[in-house]
Amino acid sequence: MLFADTVVPDPAVHKPKVMAIMLAASFVIFSLMGLNDTVLGEFMRPAIGEPTESGLFGNLAIGLVISMLFTGNIVLIGFLPFRIQVLVVWLELLLLFLAFFYSFGLDFAFIRSKVWFMISQGVFTTLYISAISITLASIVAIFGAVAKLSSNGFAYAIASFYTSFFRGLPLLMQVYLIYLGLPQLGYVIDAVPAGILALTLCYGAYMTEIFRAGIQSINKGQWEASRSMGFKFGLTMRRIILPQAMPLIIPPTGNQFIAMLKDSSLVSVIGVWELMFLARTLGNKDFKHMEMLITAALIYWCLTMCLEVIQSRIERHYRTISH
Amino acid sequence: MSKPIIQMIGVNKWYGTFKALTSVNFTVNKGDKIVVCGPSGSGKSTMIRTLNWLEAHQEGKIIVNGIEMHKKMKNVDEVRMDVGMVFQHFNLFPHMTVLQNLMAGPMWVRGIKEDEARSTAMKFLERVRIPEQAKKFPGQLSGGQQQRVAIARSLCMKPKVMLFDEPTSALDPEMVSEVLDTMIELAKDGMTMVCVTHEMGFAKAVADRVIFMDEGSIIEESDPVNFFDNPQNPRTQNFLSQILQH
Ligand SMILES: Nc1ncnc2c1ncn2[C@@H]1O[C@H](COP(=O)(O)OP(=O)(O)O)[C@@H](O)[C@H]1O
Ligand SMILES: [Mg+2]
């Protein structure tokens, strides 16, 4: 949170003017939506008679009821303390979102029959490809960062060429180039290694900058103290500089991991059986595309939420040990 | 007469186009205690940092332990192992405990066994009177304690000469004397020392020679009694009158 002031004004949603505007605006919007042929019309049947025949009157009546519920809900939430407010708004948005999916008339039996396979095969593949790639990318990034900070022209040139190239091309194109291009050179490469290689090289290029910034942020006094005791470059880097840079490097690396988890969906184009690939193929035979896509979307979302929680723990951990 | 540990002969140094040292001549013999003082920006740090070649010089000769320091030298680390350095801002390794700070150098560059390194480290921690802090991290110590750890860390390398660059000027006033006391003891034990400091008490107590620098050159060099009571150069007189005003 921002640094809060000591004076607490009334919440905006409790000002009569704001309430009135909210009510009026939502009344107009809900009325214009013409809701009398939806499930809401059914609820209002006692008041408006046969919904489909209620016309303008039906729409206005439904609009009025919904807008009053909507405004009342917001005003009530305004009374809650911060944490509960957050929770309630989250749950309401989530419910709306699920209701939206529900309105597609999805085949839940079909989802139930496939979801276990999506998790055991798809999530597993997605996670292990991402984990291997982020590990390899970190190693690439250490060397990239040292090269970029080096006074050796070759090392600097190669490293900056590498980062420029791999940050400059779309990841999807890199996946194709590696999977289809390497065989042209006589190296046939399987889909999984090709995917890992593409993710490693691309994220290695981004993470080179993270590592470079981490290394550079260490006070030069640490180099001087090491040097004055006769430590050589590699020793200083390994035992003095990198251990101190890690608290600065690990949190953004966690963010990269979350991003990579989603970007790993791009390797589905070369037939790796990860989550996205399964989402596209499992529903094909029975024309149940939406079912599988929505399931995969929710799985991705759950995964990243779990990782974000872990990530914020890690960040807090490193914030507390560094100060 | 013993062989000098450090010799600077006609040293010139530039930072880009700015001339930071001008024909500096300077000799440190075994057992010498030398105090360097002078106004801010006069090149004291630059001078002391060229001695172990944390900074490079461009003209003249710097010979440490019989080895001439130059750009292409292969054994700069061997020279540096024998030259201890204590910094204004301590520069302890914050991710390692005090004990680890002290054991790192001997184990990693001198190849000393862990047990021996530990007992040496404890011995020097006792000498600087903070053995009970061995398991703490530098961030948990006061400034004065940190600086004493830094001195002990240098001593663990068994240096032939110790360089101090304003070791007390980043400290709160009440912690200055504990560090100076440690340095005075070190001097009494016969350590060869070059200290950049404005602590006149320290200079009077231990220095064999006081060197005054201004605008990158040594402009006066004498024993402490003459230096403080009877300075020759008008710039020295001016400087001394400023720091003694209070
Ligand atoms: N790395 C550097 N690059 C450029 N100029 C420097 C650098 N270090 C010091 N100087 C300049 O050299 C002069 C001497 O600095 P220094 O040796 O730190 O003085 P002192 O320690 O006596 O205060 C100052 O004018 C300072 O600005
Ligand atoms: Mg200085």
Coordinates of C-alpha atoms and ligand atoms in Angstrom, one line a residue:
Chain A
M1 CA 0.0 0.0 0.0
L2 CA 1.1 3.5 -0.5
F3 CA 2.1 5.5 2.6
A4 CA -1.3 6.2 4.0
D5 CA -2.2 9.6 5.5
T6 CA -3.6 9.9 9.0
V7 CA -6.8 11.6 7.9
V8 CA -9.4 9.1 6.5
P9 CA -12.1 10.6 4.2
D10 CA -15.4 8.9 3.8
P11 CA -15.4 6.3 1.1
A12 CA -16.5 7.8 -2.3
V13 CA -19.3 5.2 -2.6
H14 CA -21.0 6.6 0.5
K15 CA -21.4 10.1 -0.9
P16 CA -25.1 10.6 -1.9
K17 CA -24.1 12.2 -5.1
V18 CA -21.9 9.2 -6.1
M19 CA -24.6 6.8 -5.1
A20 CA -27.2 8.6 -7.2
I21 CA -24.9 8.7 -10.2
M22 CA -24.1 5.0 -9.8
L23 CA -27.8 4.1 -9.5
A24 CA -28.8 6.2 -12.5
A25 CA -25.9 5.0 -14.7
S26 CA -26.4 1.3 -13.8
F27 CA -30.2 1.7 -14.4
V28 CA -29.6 3.0 -17.9
I29 CA -27.0 0.4 -18.7
F30 CA -28.9 -2.6 -17.4
S31 CA -32.2 -1.4 -19.0
L32 CA -30.5 -1.0 -22.4
M33 CA -29.1 -4.5 -22.1
G34 CA -32.6 -5.9 -22.6
L35 CA -32.5 -8.6 -20.0
N36 CA -36.1 -9.8 -20.1
D37 CA -35.3 -12.8 -22.2
T38 CA -32.6 -14.1 -19.8
V39 CA -32.9 -16.0 -16.5
L40 CA -33.4 -12.7 -14.8
G41 CA -36.7 -12.3 -16.6
E42 CA -37.8 -15.6 -15.3
F43 CA -37.1 -14.4 -11.7
M44 CA -39.2 -11.3 -12.4
R45 CA -42.2 -13.3 -13.9
P46 CA -44.5 -12.5 -10.9
A47 CA -44.0 -8.8 -11.4
I48 CA -43.8 -8.4 -15.1
G49 CA -45.8 -11.4 -16.4
E50 CA -44.6 -13.3 -19.4
P51 CA -41.0 -12.0 -19.8
T52 CA -40.8 -12.2 -23.6
E53 CA -43.9 -10.1 -23.9
S54 CA -43.2 -7.5 -21.3
G55 CA -41.3 -5.3 -23.7
L56 CA -40.0 -1.9 -22.5
F57 CA -41.7 -2.2 -19.2
G58 CA -40.0 -5.5 -18.5
N59 CA -36.6 -4.2 -19.4
L60 CA -37.0 -1.1 -17.2
A61 CA -38.3 -3.1 -14.3
I62 CA -35.5 -5.6 -14.5
G63 CA -33.0 -2.7 -15.0
L64 CA -34.3 -1.0 -11.9
V65 CA -34.1 -4.1 -9.7
I66 CA -30.6 -5.1 -10.9
S67 CA -29.3 -1.5 -10.6
M68 CA -30.6 -1.2 -7.0
L69 CA -29.1 -4.6 -6.1
F70 CA -25.8 -3.5 -7.7
T71 CA -25.6 -0.1 -6.0
G72 CA -26.7 -1.5 -2.7
N73 CA -24.0 -4.2 -2.9
I74 CA -21.3 -1.6 -3.6
V75 CA -22.5 0.7 -0.8
L76 CA -22.6 -2.3 1.7
I77 CA -19.1 -3.4 0.6
G78 CA -18.0 0.2 1.3
F79 CA -18.6 -0.4 5.0
L80 CA -16.3 -3.4 5.3
P81 CA -12.7 -3.3 6.5
F82 CA -10.0 -3.5 3.9
R83 CA -9.2 -7.2 4.0
I84 CA -12.8 -8.3 3.9
Q85 CA -13.6 -5.8 1.2
V86 CA -10.9 -7.4 -0.9
L87 CA -12.1 -10.9 -0.3
V88 CA -15.7 -10.1 -1.0
V89 CA -14.9 -8.2 -4.3
W90 CA -12.7 -11.0 -5.4
L91 CA -15.3 -13.6 -4.7
E92 CA -18.0 -11.6 -6.5
L93 CA -15.8 -11.1 -9.5
L94 CA -15.0 -14.8 -9.5
L95 CA -18.6 -15.8 -9.4
L96 CA -19.5 -13.4 -12.2
F97 CA -16.7 -14.9 -14.2
L98 CA -17.7 -18.5 -13.6
A99 CA -21.3 -17.6 -14.3
F100 CA -20.2 -16.2 -17.6
F101 CA -18.5 -19.6 -18.4
Y102 CA -21.5 -21.5 -17.1
S103 CA -23.7 -19.6 -19.5
F104 CA -21.9 -21.2 -22.4
G105 CA -23.7 -24.5 -21.5
L106 CA -20.4 -26.4 -21.1
D107 CA -20.3 -30.2 -21.0
F108 CA -19.0 -30.8 -17.5
A109 CA -19.0 -34.6 -17.8
F110 CA -16.6 -34.2 -20.7
I111 CA -14.4 -31.9 -18.7
R112 CA -14.4 -34.3 -15.8
S113 CA -13.3 -37.1 -18.1
K114 CA -10.3 -35.2 -19.4
V115 CA -9.2 -33.0 -16.5
W116 CA -7.1 -35.6 -14.8
F117 CA -5.1 -36.3 -18.0
M118 CA -4.6 -32.6 -18.5
I119 CA -3.1 -32.3 -15.1
S120 CA -1.0 -35.5 -15.0
Q121 CA 0.3 -35.0 -18.6
G122 CA -0.1 -31.3 -19.4
V123 CA 0.7 -29.6 -16.1
F124 CA 3.5 -32.0 -15.4
T125 CA 5.1 -31.3 -18.9
T126 CA 4.5 -27.5 -18.6
L127 CA 6.1 -27.5 -15.1
Y128 CA 9.1 -29.6 -15.9
I129 CA 9.9 -27.8 -19.2
S130 CA 9.7 -24.5 -17.4
A131 CA 11.8 -25.6 -14.4
I132 CA 14.5 -27.0 -16.6
S133 CA 14.5 -24.0 -18.8
I134 CA 14.7 -21.4 -16.0
T135 CA 17.6 -23.3 -14.5
L136 CA 19.5 -23.4 -17.7
A137 CA 18.6 -19.8 -18.4
S138 CA 20.0 -18.7 -15.1
I139 CA 23.3 -20.4 -16.0
V140 CA 23.3 -18.8 -19.4
A141 CA 22.5 -15.5 -17.7
I142 CA 25.5 -15.6 -15.3
F143 CA 27.9 -16.1 -18.2
G144 CA 26.0 -13.5 -20.2
A145 CA 26.2 -11.0 -17.4
V146 CA 29.9 -11.5 -16.7
A147 CA 30.6 -11.2 -20.4
K148 CA 28.5 -8.0 -20.7
L149 CA 30.5 -6.5 -17.8
S150 CA 33.8 -7.6 -19.1
S151 CA 36.4 -5.4 -20.7
N152 CA 37.1 -8.1 -23.2
G153 CA 35.7 -6.9 -26.6
F154 CA 35.0 -10.4 -27.9
A155 CA 33.0 -11.4 -24.8
Y156 CA 31.1 -8.2 -24.7
A157 CA 30.3 -8.3 -28.4
I158 CA 29.1 -11.9 -28.3
A159 CA 27.0 -11.4 -25.2
S160 CA 25.4 -8.2 -26.5
F161 CA 24.8 -9.8 -29.9
Y162 CA 23.1 -12.7 -28.1
T163 CA 20.9 -10.6 -25.9
S164 CA 20.0 -8.3 -28.7
F165 CA 19.1 -11.2 -31.1
F166 CA 17.1 -13.3 -28.7
R167 CA 15.2 -10.3 -27.2
G168 CA 14.5 -9.0 -30.6
L169 CA 12.8 -12.0 -32.1
P170 CA 9.3 -13.3 -31.1
L171 CA 9.6 -16.4 -28.9
L172 CA 7.3 -18.2 -31.2
M173 CA 9.6 -17.6 -34.1
Q174 CA 12.6 -18.8 -32.1
V175 CA 10.7 -22.0 -31.3
Y176 CA 10.1 -22.6 -35.1
L177 CA 13.6 -21.6 -36.0
I178 CA 15.2 -24.1 -33.6
Y179 CA 12.8 -26.9 -34.3
L180 CA 12.8 -26.5 -38.0
G181 CA 16.1 -24.8 -38.6
L182 CA 18.5 -27.1 -36.7
P183 CA 17.5 -30.2 -38.8
Q184 CA 18.5 -28.2 -41.9
L185 CA 22.0 -28.0 -40.4
G186 CA 21.9 -31.8 -39.9
Y187 CA 20.9 -31.9 -36.2
V188 CA 17.6 -33.5 -35.8
I189 CA 16.1 -32.3 -32.5
D190 CA 13.1 -33.7 -30.6
A191 CA 10.3 -31.3 -29.8
V192 CA 10.9 -31.2 -26.0
P193 CA 14.6 -30.4 -26.2
A194 CA 13.9 -27.9 -29.0
G195 CA 11.3 -26.2 -26.7
I196 CA 13.6 -26.2 -23.8
L197 CA 16.4 -24.8 -25.9
A198 CA 14.2 -22.0 -27.2
L199 CA 12.9 -21.0 -23.8
T200 CA 16.4 -21.2 -22.3
L201 CA 18.0 -19.0 -25.0
C202 CA 15.1 -16.4 -24.9
Y203 CA 14.8 -16.2 -21.2
G204 CA 18.6 -16.4 -20.7
A205 CA 18.8 -13.2 -22.8
Y206 CA 16.3 -11.4 -20.6
M207 CA 17.8 -12.7 -17.4
T208 CA 21.3 -11.7 -18.5
E209 CA 20.1 -8.1 -17.8
I210 CA 18.7 -9.1 -14.4
F211 CA 22.0 -10.8 -13.4
R212 CA 24.0 -7.8 -14.8
A213 CA 22.0 -5.4 -12.7
G214 CA 22.4 -7.6 -9.6
I215 CA 26.1 -7.9 -10.0
Q216 CA 26.5 -4.2 -10.7
S217 CA 24.6 -3.2 -7.6
I218 CA 27.2 -4.6 -5.3
N219 CA 29.3 -1.9 -3.8
K220 CA 32.8 -1.7 -5.3
G221 CA 34.2 -1.8 -1.9
Q222 CA 33.5 -5.5 -1.9
W223 CA 35.7 -5.9 -5.0
E224 CA 38.4 -3.8 -3.4
A225 CA 38.4 -5.7 -0.2
S226 CA 38.6 -9.0 -2.1
R227 CA 41.3 -7.8 -4.4
S228 CA 43.3 -6.4 -1.5
M229 CA 43.5 -9.8 0.0
G230 CA 44.6 -11.4 -3.3
F231 CA 41.3 -13.0 -4.4
K232 CA 41.2 -13.7 -8.1
F233 CA 38.3 -12.7 -10.3
G234 CA 36.5 -16.1 -10.3
L235 CA 36.8 -16.5 -6.6
T236 CA 35.5 -13.0 -5.9
M237 CA 32.6 -13.5 -8.2
R238 CA 31.6 -16.9 -6.8
R239 CA 32.1 -16.4 -3.1
I240 CA 31.7 -12.6 -2.6
I241 CA 29.7 -10.9 -5.3
L242 CA 27.1 -13.5 -6.5
P243 CA 26.0 -14.6 -3.0
Q244 CA 25.3 -10.9 -2.3
A245 CA 23.6 -10.3 -5.6
M246 CA 21.3 -13.3 -5.2
P247 CA 18.7 -11.6 -3.0
L248 CA 18.4 -9.0 -5.8
I249 CA 18.4 -11.6 -8.6
I250 CA 16.0 -14.2 -7.2
P251 CA 12.8 -12.2 -7.0
P252 CA 12.8 -11.0 -10.6
T253 CA 13.8 -14.5 -11.6
G254 CA 10.7 -15.8 -9.9
N255 CA 8.7 -13.4 -12.1
Q256 CA 10.5 -14.7 -15.1
F257 CA 9.5 -18.2 -14.1
I258 CA 5.8 -17.2 -13.9
A259 CA 6.1 -15.6 -17.3
M260 CA 7.9 -18.6 -18.7
L261 CA 5.2 -20.9 -17.4
K262 CA 2.7 -19.2 -19.6
D263 CA 5.1 -18.7 -22.5
S264 CA 5.8 -22.4 -22.5
S265 CA 2.4 -22.7 -24.2
L266 CA 4.2 -21.5 -27.3
V267 CA 6.0 -24.8 -27.6
S268 CA 2.7 -26.5 -28.2
V269 CA 3.1 -25.5 -31.8
I270 CA 5.8 -28.1 -32.3
G271 CA 3.7 -30.8 -30.7
V272 CA 5.0 -31.0 -27.1
W273 CA 2.2 -32.4 -25.0
E274 CA 2.0 -29.6 -22.5
L275 CA -1.1 -28.0 -21.2
M276 CA -1.9 -25.7 -24.2
F277 CA -1.3 -28.6 -26.7
L278 CA -3.8 -30.8 -24.8
A279 CA -6.3 -28.0 -24.5
R280 CA -6.3 -27.6 -28.3
T281 CA -6.3 -31.3 -29.2
L282 CA -8.3 -33.1 -26.6
G283 CA -11.6 -31.3 -27.5
N284 CA -11.0 -31.6 -31.2
K285 CA -12.6 -34.9 -31.9
D286 CA -15.9 -34.1 -30.1
F287 CA -16.0 -30.4 -31.0
K288 CA -15.6 -29.5 -27.3
H289 CA -13.0 -26.7 -27.9
M290 CA -14.4 -24.3 -25.3
E291 CA -14.5 -26.9 -22.6
M292 CA -10.9 -27.7 -22.9
L293 CA -9.7 -24.2 -23.4
I294 CA -11.5 -22.9 -20.4
T295 CA -10.3 -25.8 -18.3
A296 CA -6.7 -25.1 -19.4
A297 CA -7.1 -21.4 -18.7
L298 CA -8.3 -22.1 -15.2
I299 CA -5.4 -24.5 -14.6
Y300 CA -2.9 -21.9 -15.9
W301 CA -4.5 -19.3 -13.6
C302 CA -4.3 -21.6 -10.6
L303 CA -0.7 -22.4 -11.3
T304 CA 0.4 -18.8 -11.6
M305 CA -1.6 -17.9 -8.5
C306 CA 0.3 -20.6 -6.5
L307 CA 3.6 -19.4 -7.9
E308 CA 2.8 -15.8 -7.1
V309 CA 2.2 -16.7 -3.5
I310 CA 5.5 -18.5 -3.4
Q311 CA 7.1 -15.6 -5.2
S312 CA 5.9 -13.1 -2.6
R313 CA 7.1 -15.3 0.2
I314 CA 10.5 -15.4 -1.4
E315 CA 10.6 -11.7 -1.9
R316 CA 9.7 -11.1 1.7
H317 CA 12.3 -13.6 2.8
Y318 CA 15.0 -11.8 0.9
R319 CA 13.8 -8.4 2.0
T320 CA 14.1 -9.3 5.6
I321 CA 17.6 -10.9 5.4
S322 CA 19.1 -8.1 3.4
H323 CA 18.0 -5.4 6.0
Chain B
M1 CA 69.9 -0.9 6.9
S2 CA 67.0 -3.3 6.1
K3 CA 65.6 -3.6 2.6
P4 CA 62.6 -1.3 2.1
I5 CA 59.2 -3.1 2.0
I6 CA 57.7 -0.4 -0.2
Q7 CA 59.3 2.1 -2.5
M8 CA 57.7 4.8 -4.7
I9 CA 60.1 6.5 -7.0
G10 CA 59.0 9.5 -9.0
V11 CA 55.4 8.3 -9.3
N12 CA 52.9 10.2 -11.4
K13 CA 49.3 9.3 -11.8
W14 CA 46.4 10.7 -13.8
Y15 CA 42.7 10.0 -13.7
G16 CA 42.0 10.7 -17.3
T17 CA 43.5 14.2 -17.8
F18 CA 43.4 15.1 -14.1
K19 CA 46.8 14.7 -12.4
A20 CA 46.3 13.0 -9.0
L21 CA 49.9 12.3 -8.0
T22 CA 52.9 14.3 -8.9
S23 CA 56.5 12.9 -8.5
V24 CA 55.8 11.1 -5.3
N25 CA 58.9 9.6 -3.6
F26 CA 58.3 7.5 -0.6
T27 CA 59.9 4.6 1.2
V28 CA 58.6 2.3 3.9
N29 CA 61.1 0.2 5.8
K30 CA 60.3 -2.8 7.9
G31 CA 58.8 -1.6 11.2
D32 CA 58.1 1.9 10.0
K33 CA 54.9 3.6 11.2
I34 CA 54.0 6.4 8.8
V35 CA 51.1 8.8 9.1
V36 CA 49.8 10.5 5.9
C37 CA 47.7 13.6 6.2
G38 CA 46.5 16.5 4.1
P39 CA 43.4 18.3 3.0
S40 CA 40.5 16.4 1.3
G41 CA 41.2 15.7 -2.3
S42 CA 45.0 16.0 -1.9
G43 CA 45.6 12.4 -3.2
K44 CA 46.1 10.5 0.1
S45 CA 43.7 7.7 -0.8
T46 CA 45.1 7.6 -4.3
M47 CA 48.6 7.3 -3.0
I48 CA 47.9 4.6 -0.5
R49 CA 45.8 2.7 -3.1
T50 CA 48.6 2.6 -5.6
L51 CA 50.8 0.8 -3.1
N52 CA 48.8 -2.4 -3.5
W53 CA 47.8 -1.4 -7.0
L54 CA 44.1 -1.0 -6.4
E55 CA 44.8 2.0 -8.6
A56 CA 47.4 1.9 -11.4
H57 CA 50.1 4.5 -11.7
Q58 CA 51.4 5.6 -15.1
E59 CA 54.9 6.9 -14.5
G60 CA 57.7 6.1 -12.1
K61 CA 58.3 3.0 -10.1
I62 CA 56.4 1.3 -7.3
I63 CA 58.3 -1.7 -5.7
V64 CA 56.6 -3.8 -3.1
N65 CA 58.5 -6.7 -1.4
G66 CA 61.0 -6.4 -4.2
I67 CA 58.4 -6.8 -6.9
E68 CA 57.7 -4.0 -9.3
M69 CA 54.0 -3.2 -9.9
H70 CA 53.1 -2.8 -13.5
K71 CA 50.3 -3.5 -15.9
K72 CA 51.4 -6.9 -17.2
M73 CA 52.5 -8.4 -13.9
K74 CA 51.4 -12.0 -13.3
N75 CA 51.7 -12.1 -9.5
V76 CA 49.8 -9.1 -8.3
D77 CA 47.7 -11.3 -6.1
E78 CA 50.8 -12.6 -4.3
V79 CA 51.9 -9.0 -3.6
R80 CA 48.4 -8.1 -2.3
M81 CA 48.3 -11.1 0.0
D82 CA 51.2 -9.6 1.9
V83 CA 49.8 -6.1 2.0
G84 CA 46.9 -5.7 4.4
M85 CA 44.4 -2.9 3.7
V86 CA 41.8 -1.4 6.0
F87 CA 39.2 0.9 4.4
Q88 CA 37.2 3.8 5.6
H89 CA 33.9 1.9 5.2
F90 CA 35.2 -1.4 6.5
N91 CA 34.2 -3.4 3.4
L92 CA 33.4 -6.5 5.4
F93 CA 31.6 -9.3 3.6
P94 CA 28.1 -8.8 4.8
H95 CA 26.8 -12.3 3.9
M96 CA 29.4 -14.1 6.0
T97 CA 29.8 -14.2 9.7
V98 CA 32.7 -12.4 11.4
L99 CA 34.5 -15.7 11.7
Q100 CA 34.0 -16.6 8.1
N101 CA 35.2 -13.1 7.1
L102 CA 38.4 -13.8 9.0
M103 CA 38.9 -17.4 7.7
A104 CA 38.1 -16.7 4.0
G105 CA 41.4 -15.2 3.0
P106 CA 43.7 -17.7 4.7
M107 CA 41.7 -20.7 3.4
W108 CA 40.9 -19.5 -0.1
V109 CA 44.2 -17.9 -1.1
R110 CA 46.8 -19.1 1.3
G111 CA 45.5 -22.7 1.3
I112 CA 45.4 -23.0 5.1
K113 CA 43.4 -25.8 6.6
E114 CA 40.1 -24.9 8.2
D115 CA 41.0 -25.8 11.8
E116 CA 44.2 -23.7 11.6
A117 CA 42.4 -20.8 10.0
R118 CA 39.8 -20.9 12.7
S119 CA 42.2 -20.9 15.5
T120 CA 44.2 -18.0 13.9
A121 CA 41.0 -16.1 13.4
M122 CA 40.0 -16.6 17.0
K123 CA 43.4 -15.5 18.2
F124 CA 43.1 -12.2 16.2
L125 CA 39.6 -11.6 17.3
E126 CA 40.8 -11.8 20.9
R127 CA 43.5 -9.4 20.1
V128 CA 40.9 -6.9 18.8
R129 CA 38.8 -7.8 21.9
I130 CA 35.7 -9.1 20.3
P131 CA 35.9 -12.9 20.3
E132 CA 32.3 -13.1 21.5
Q133 CA 31.1 -11.6 18.2
A134 CA 32.6 -14.4 16.1
K135 CA 29.2 -15.9 15.1
K136 CA 27.5 -12.6 14.3
F137 CA 27.1 -11.0 10.9
P138 CA 28.9 -7.7 10.3
G139 CA 25.5 -5.8 10.0
Q140 CA 24.9 -6.7 13.7
L141 CA 28.0 -5.0 15.0
S142 CA 28.7 -1.4 15.8
G143 CA 30.9 0.6 13.5
G144 CA 33.9 0.4 15.8
Q145 CA 33.5 -3.3 16.2
Q146 CA 33.2 -3.7 12.4
Q147 CA 36.4 -1.8 11.9
R148 CA 38.2 -3.9 14.4
V149 CA 36.9 -7.0 12.6
A150 CA 38.3 -5.5 9.4
I151 CA 41.7 -5.1 11.0
A152 CA 41.6 -8.6 12.3
R153 CA 40.6 -9.9 8.8
S154 CA 43.7 -8.2 7.4
L155 CA 45.9 -9.6 10.2
C156 CA 44.8 -13.1 9.5
M157 CA 46.5 -12.9 6.2
K158 CA 49.8 -12.4 8.1
P159 CA 50.7 -9.3 6.1
K160 CA 54.1 -7.7 6.0
V161 CA 52.7 -4.2 5.9
M162 CA 49.3 -2.7 6.8
L163 CA 47.7 0.2 4.9
F164 CA 44.9 2.2 6.6
D165 CA 42.8 4.7 4.6
E166 CA 41.1 6.9 7.2
P167 CA 40.0 4.0 9.3
T168 CA 38.2 6.2 11.9
S169 CA 36.5 8.8 9.8
A170 CA 33.3 6.9 9.2
L171 CA 32.8 6.2 12.9
D172 CA 30.7 7.8 15.5
P173 CA 33.0 9.8 17.8
E174 CA 32.7 7.5 20.8
M175 CA 34.0 4.6 18.7
V176 CA 37.1 6.2 17.4
S177 CA 39.3 5.4 20.4
E178 CA 38.6 1.7 20.4
V179 CA 39.9 1.5 16.9
L180 CA 42.8 3.7 17.5
D181 CA 43.7 1.7 20.6
T182 CA 43.8 -1.4 18.5
M183 CA 46.0 0.3 15.9
I184 CA 48.4 1.6 18.6
E185 CA 48.7 -2.0 20.0
L186 CA 49.4 -3.2 16.6
A187 CA 52.1 -0.6 16.2
K188 CA 53.7 -1.5 19.5
D189 CA 53.9 -5.1 18.3
G190 CA 56.1 -4.0 15.5
M191 CA 53.8 -4.0 12.5
T192 CA 54.8 -1.9 9.6
M193 CA 52.0 0.6 9.0
V194 CA 51.0 3.3 6.6
C195 CA 48.0 5.2 7.9
V196 CA 46.1 8.0 6.3
T197 CA 44.5 9.7 9.3
H198 CA 43.9 13.1 10.9
E199 CA 44.1 11.7 14.4
M200 CA 46.9 13.8 15.9
G201 CA 46.9 11.8 19.1
F202 CA 47.6 8.6 17.2
A203 CA 50.3 10.3 15.1
K204 CA 52.1 11.6 18.1
A205 CA 51.8 8.2 19.9
V206 CA 53.2 5.9 17.2
A207 CA 54.4 7.7 14.1
D208 CA 58.0 7.6 13.1
R209 CA 57.3 10.0 10.3
V210 CA 54.4 12.2 9.3
I211 CA 53.8 13.0 5.6
F212 CA 51.8 16.0 4.4
M213 CA 50.2 15.9 1.0
D214 CA 48.7 18.7 -1.0
E215 CA 47.5 18.7 -4.6
G216 CA 49.0 15.3 -5.3
S217 CA 52.5 15.9 -4.0
I218 CA 54.3 15.3 -0.7
I219 CA 55.2 18.7 0.4
E220 CA 56.4 18.0 3.9
E221 CA 57.8 15.0 5.7
S222 CA 59.2 15.0 9.2
D223 CA 59.0 13.3 12.7
P224 CA 55.8 14.0 14.5
V225 CA 57.3 16.4 17.1
N226 CA 58.7 18.7 14.4
F227 CA 55.7 18.2 12.2
F228 CA 53.2 19.5 14.7
D229 CA 55.3 22.0 16.7
N230 CA 57.4 23.4 13.9
P231 CA 55.8 22.9 10.5
Q232 CA 57.9 24.4 7.7
N233 CA 55.6 24.8 4.7
P234 CA 53.0 27.5 4.9
R235 CA 50.3 25.1 3.5
T236 CA 51.1 22.7 6.3
Q237 CA 50.8 25.5 8.9
N238 CA 47.5 26.5 7.4
F239 CA 46.2 23.0 7.4
L240 CA 47.3 22.3 11.0
S241 CA 45.8 25.6 12.3
Q242 CA 42.5 24.5 10.7
I243 CA 42.3 21.1 12.2
L244 CA 43.6 22.2 15.6
Q245 CA 41.2 25.2 15.9
H246 CA 38.7 23.2 17.9
Ligands
LIG1 N1 38.4 7.2 -9.6 C1 38.6 8.6 -9.8 N2 38.4 9.1 -11.0 C2 38.7 10.5 -11.2 N3 39.2 11.3 -10.2 C3 39.4 10.7 -9.0 C4 39.2 9.4 -8.8 N4 39.5 9.1 -7.5 C5 39.9 10.3 -7.0 N5 39.9 11.3 -7.9 C6 40.3 12.7 -7.7 O1 41.7 12.6 -7.3 C7 41.9 13.6 -6.3 C8 42.5 12.9 -5.1 O2 41.5 12.1 -4.5 P1 41.8 11.2 -3.2 O3 43.0 10.5 -3.4 O4 40.6 10.4 -2.9 O5 42.0 12.3 -2.1 P2 42.0 12.2 -0.6 O6 41.9 10.8 -0.2 O7 43.2 12.9 -0.1 O8 40.8 13.0 -0.1 C9 40.6 14.3 -6.0 O9 40.5 15.5 -6.7 C10 39.6 13.3 -6.6 O10 38.5 14.0 -7.1
MG2 MG 40.5 9.7 1.0

